[in-house]
């Protein structure tokens, strides 16, 4: 992990290099949002402890950022702070995407592995992401959930 990858430590444009996609990503995403996962089974009836969540952000064809967290006995993870664009971008129209997207792979013994694609992370916002795992009876190999966060039609 890069030593400058710390919450609220801005990376200035002069510190970025065209050949360093991690520094470029962090300079474009100087703020942080927080994710907490709540993993359950039985369609939300009970928590799934010790589920592993692999969060990734693909930077280019060869490099990605990844973070791994594990749920506690209540099925929740510790809060994970992730880079996101500054919320100031959302204050003016036409500034493009105001959130970063990540992929999550959630796995636990005896459950079908679930993927969540395009999980949005907003500056200063804590999101609790519910995940309901299906029991693995040997029939399914993966479940994929895609989150679409579109601009509202005004």
GROMACS .gro file of C-alpha atoms in nm:
model
  154
    1UNK     CA    1   0.000   0.000   0.000
    2UNK     CA    2   0.122   0.348  -0.078
    3UNK     CA    3   0.226   0.548   0.230
    4UNK     CA    4   0.020   0.848   0.113
    5UNK     CA    5  -0.300   0.645   0.102
    6UNK     CA    6  -0.448   0.798   0.415
    7UNK     CA    7  -0.785   0.952   0.479
    8UNK     CA    8  -0.799   1.328   0.420
    9UNK     CA    9  -0.443   1.349   0.285
   10UNK     CA   10  -0.483   1.525  -0.051
   11UNK     CA   11  -0.260   1.431  -0.341
   12UNK     CA   12  -0.162   1.728  -0.553
   13UNK     CA   13  -0.145   1.717  -0.932
   14UNK     CA   14   0.233   1.770  -0.921
   15UNK     CA   15   0.266   1.441  -0.732
   16UNK     CA   16   0.096   1.239  -1.003
   17UNK     CA   17   0.274   1.063  -1.283
   18UNK     CA   18   0.117   0.948  -1.609
   19UNK     CA   19   0.265   0.602  -1.563
   20UNK     CA   20   0.133   0.558  -1.208
   21UNK     CA   21  -0.240   0.475  -1.225
   22UNK     CA   22  -0.274   0.452  -0.847
   23UNK     CA   23  -0.147   0.807  -0.793
   24UNK     CA   24  -0.361   0.930  -1.083
   25UNK     CA   25  -0.673   0.765  -0.937
   26UNK     CA   26  -0.605   0.907  -0.591
   27UNK     CA   27  -0.547   1.257  -0.726
   28UNK     CA   28  -0.882   1.239  -0.909
   29UNK     CA   29  -1.050   1.100  -0.596
   30UNK     CA   30  -0.905   1.304  -0.308
   31UNK     CA   31  -1.200   1.257  -0.071
   32UNK     CA   32  -1.334   0.949   0.106
   33UNK     CA   33  -1.665   0.770   0.144
   34UNK     CA   34  -1.735   0.480   0.377
   35UNK     CA   35  -1.885   0.136   0.314
   36UNK     CA   36  -2.018  -0.106   0.572
   37UNK     CA   37  -2.149  -0.444   0.457
   38UNK     CA   38  -2.433  -0.626   0.634
   39UNK     CA   39  -2.428  -0.988   0.516
   40UNK     CA   40  -2.724  -1.213   0.589
   41UNK     CA   41  -2.862  -1.551   0.490
   42UNK     CA   42  -3.216  -1.681   0.471
   43UNK     CA   43  -3.331  -1.370   0.282
   44UNK     CA   44  -3.219  -1.145   0.566
   45UNK     CA   45  -3.332  -1.373   0.851
   46UNK     CA   46  -2.990  -1.427   1.014
   47UNK     CA   47  -2.637  -1.280   1.001
   48UNK     CA   48  -2.351  -1.455   0.820
   49UNK     CA   49  -2.034  -1.427   1.030
   50UNK     CA   50  -1.687  -1.464   0.875
   51UNK     CA   51  -1.802  -1.375   0.524
   52UNK     CA   52  -1.515  -1.235   0.318
   53UNK     CA   53  -1.569  -0.923   0.108
   54UNK     CA   54  -1.312  -0.843  -0.160
   55UNK     CA   55  -1.351  -0.484  -0.281
   56UNK     CA   56  -1.173  -0.393  -0.604
   57UNK     CA   57  -1.128  -0.093  -0.828
   58UNK     CA   58  -0.983  -0.169  -1.171
   59UNK     CA   59  -0.742   0.109  -1.267
   60UNK     CA   60  -0.620  -0.023  -1.601
   61UNK     CA   61  -0.561  -0.358  -1.774
   62UNK     CA   62  -0.288  -0.457  -1.532
   63UNK     CA   63  -0.343  -0.277  -1.202
   64UNK     CA   64  -0.621  -0.252  -0.949
   65UNK     CA   65  -0.676  -0.147  -0.590
   66UNK     CA   66  -0.815  -0.415  -0.361
   67UNK     CA   67  -0.931  -0.429  -0.002
   68UNK     CA   68  -1.047  -0.732   0.197
   69UNK     CA   69  -1.275  -0.721   0.500
   70UNK     CA   70  -1.448  -0.993   0.702
   71UNK     CA   71  -1.785  -0.980   0.878
   72UNK     CA   72  -1.814  -1.012   1.255
   73UNK     CA   73  -2.062  -1.232   1.445
   74UNK     CA   74  -2.344  -0.987   1.360
   75UNK     CA   75  -2.269  -1.016   0.985
   76UNK     CA   76  -2.131  -0.659   0.965
   77UNK     CA   77  -1.792  -0.540   0.851
   78UNK     CA   78  -1.587  -0.265   1.005
   79UNK     CA   79  -1.626   0.064   0.815
   80UNK     CA   80  -1.402   0.082   0.506
   81UNK     CA   81  -1.294   0.427   0.383
   82UNK     CA   82  -1.253   0.437   0.006
   83UNK     CA   83  -1.133   0.713  -0.229
   84UNK     CA   84  -1.410   0.915  -0.395
   85UNK     CA   85  -1.437   1.241  -0.590
   86UNK     CA   86  -1.489   1.555  -0.385
   87UNK     CA   87  -1.850   1.639  -0.301
   88UNK     CA   88  -1.783   1.990  -0.431
   89UNK     CA   89  -1.819   1.849  -0.783
   90UNK     CA   90  -2.187   1.782  -0.713
   91UNK     CA   91  -2.253   2.148  -0.631
   92UNK     CA   92  -2.226   2.262  -0.992
   93UNK     CA   93  -2.400   2.109  -1.294
   94UNK     CA   94  -2.193   1.950  -1.566
   95UNK     CA   95  -1.907   1.825  -1.350
   96UNK     CA   96  -1.951   1.463  -1.454
   97UNK     CA   97  -1.950   1.167  -1.220
   98UNK     CA   98  -1.954   1.265  -0.853
   99UNK     CA   99  -1.887   0.919  -0.710
  100UNK     CA  100  -1.637   0.637  -0.750
  101UNK     CA  101  -1.752   0.284  -0.831
  102UNK     CA  102  -1.614  -0.038  -0.689
  103UNK     CA  103  -1.679  -0.408  -0.734
  104UNK     CA  104  -1.742  -0.640  -0.438
  105UNK     CA  105  -1.719  -1.018  -0.420
  106UNK     CA  106  -1.884  -1.166  -0.112
  107UNK     CA  107  -1.812  -1.526  -0.017
  108UNK     CA  108  -1.875  -1.752   0.280
  109UNK     CA  109  -1.855  -2.128   0.330
  110UNK     CA  110  -2.175  -2.309   0.223
  111UNK     CA  111  -2.308  -2.001   0.038
  112UNK     CA  112  -2.310  -1.900  -0.327
  113UNK     CA  113  -2.050  -1.631  -0.398
  114UNK     CA  114  -2.217  -1.301  -0.483
  115UNK     CA  115  -2.075  -1.015  -0.688
  116UNK     CA  116  -2.187  -0.655  -0.674
  117UNK     CA  117  -2.078  -0.438  -0.965
  118UNK     CA  118  -2.069  -0.059  -0.986
  119UNK     CA  119  -2.111   0.000  -0.614
  120UNK     CA  120  -2.109   0.381  -0.573
  121UNK     CA  121  -1.903   0.556  -0.305
  122UNK     CA  122  -1.974   0.924  -0.231
  123UNK     CA  123  -1.754   1.173  -0.046
  124UNK     CA  124  -1.852   1.200   0.321
  125UNK     CA  125  -2.132   0.943   0.299
  126UNK     CA  126  -2.147   0.617   0.495
  127UNK     CA  127  -2.335   0.350   0.304
  128UNK     CA  128  -2.458   0.029   0.464
  129UNK     CA  129  -2.470  -0.225   0.181
  130UNK     CA  130  -2.704  -0.517   0.253
  131UNK     CA  131  -2.608  -0.851   0.099
  132UNK     CA  132  -2.828  -1.159   0.121
  133UNK     CA  133  -2.637  -1.479   0.042
  134UNK     CA  134  -2.810  -1.788  -0.095
  135UNK     CA  135  -2.726  -2.132   0.042
  136UNK     CA  136  -2.502  -2.340  -0.184
  137UNK     CA  137  -2.673  -2.665  -0.273
  138UNK     CA  138  -2.422  -2.728  -0.552
  139UNK     CA  139  -2.641  -2.581  -0.827
  140UNK     CA  140  -2.527  -2.219  -0.861
  141UNK     CA  141  -2.172  -2.094  -0.883
  142UNK     CA  142  -2.224  -1.715  -0.868
  143UNK     CA  143  -2.487  -1.449  -0.832
  144UNK     CA  144  -2.431  -1.104  -0.980
  145UNK     CA  145  -2.605  -0.784  -0.874
  146UNK     CA  146  -2.543  -0.469  -1.072
  147UNK     CA  147  -2.618  -0.138  -0.907
  148UNK     CA  148  -2.711   0.138  -1.148
  149UNK     CA  149  -2.686   0.488  -1.015
  150UNK     CA  150  -2.816   0.721  -1.282
  151UNK     CA  151  -2.859   1.093  -1.285
  152UNK     CA  152  -3.223   1.182  -1.217
  153UNK     CA  153  -3.431   1.308  -1.509
  154UNK     CA  154  -3.529   1.660  -1.410
   0.00000   0.00000   0.00000
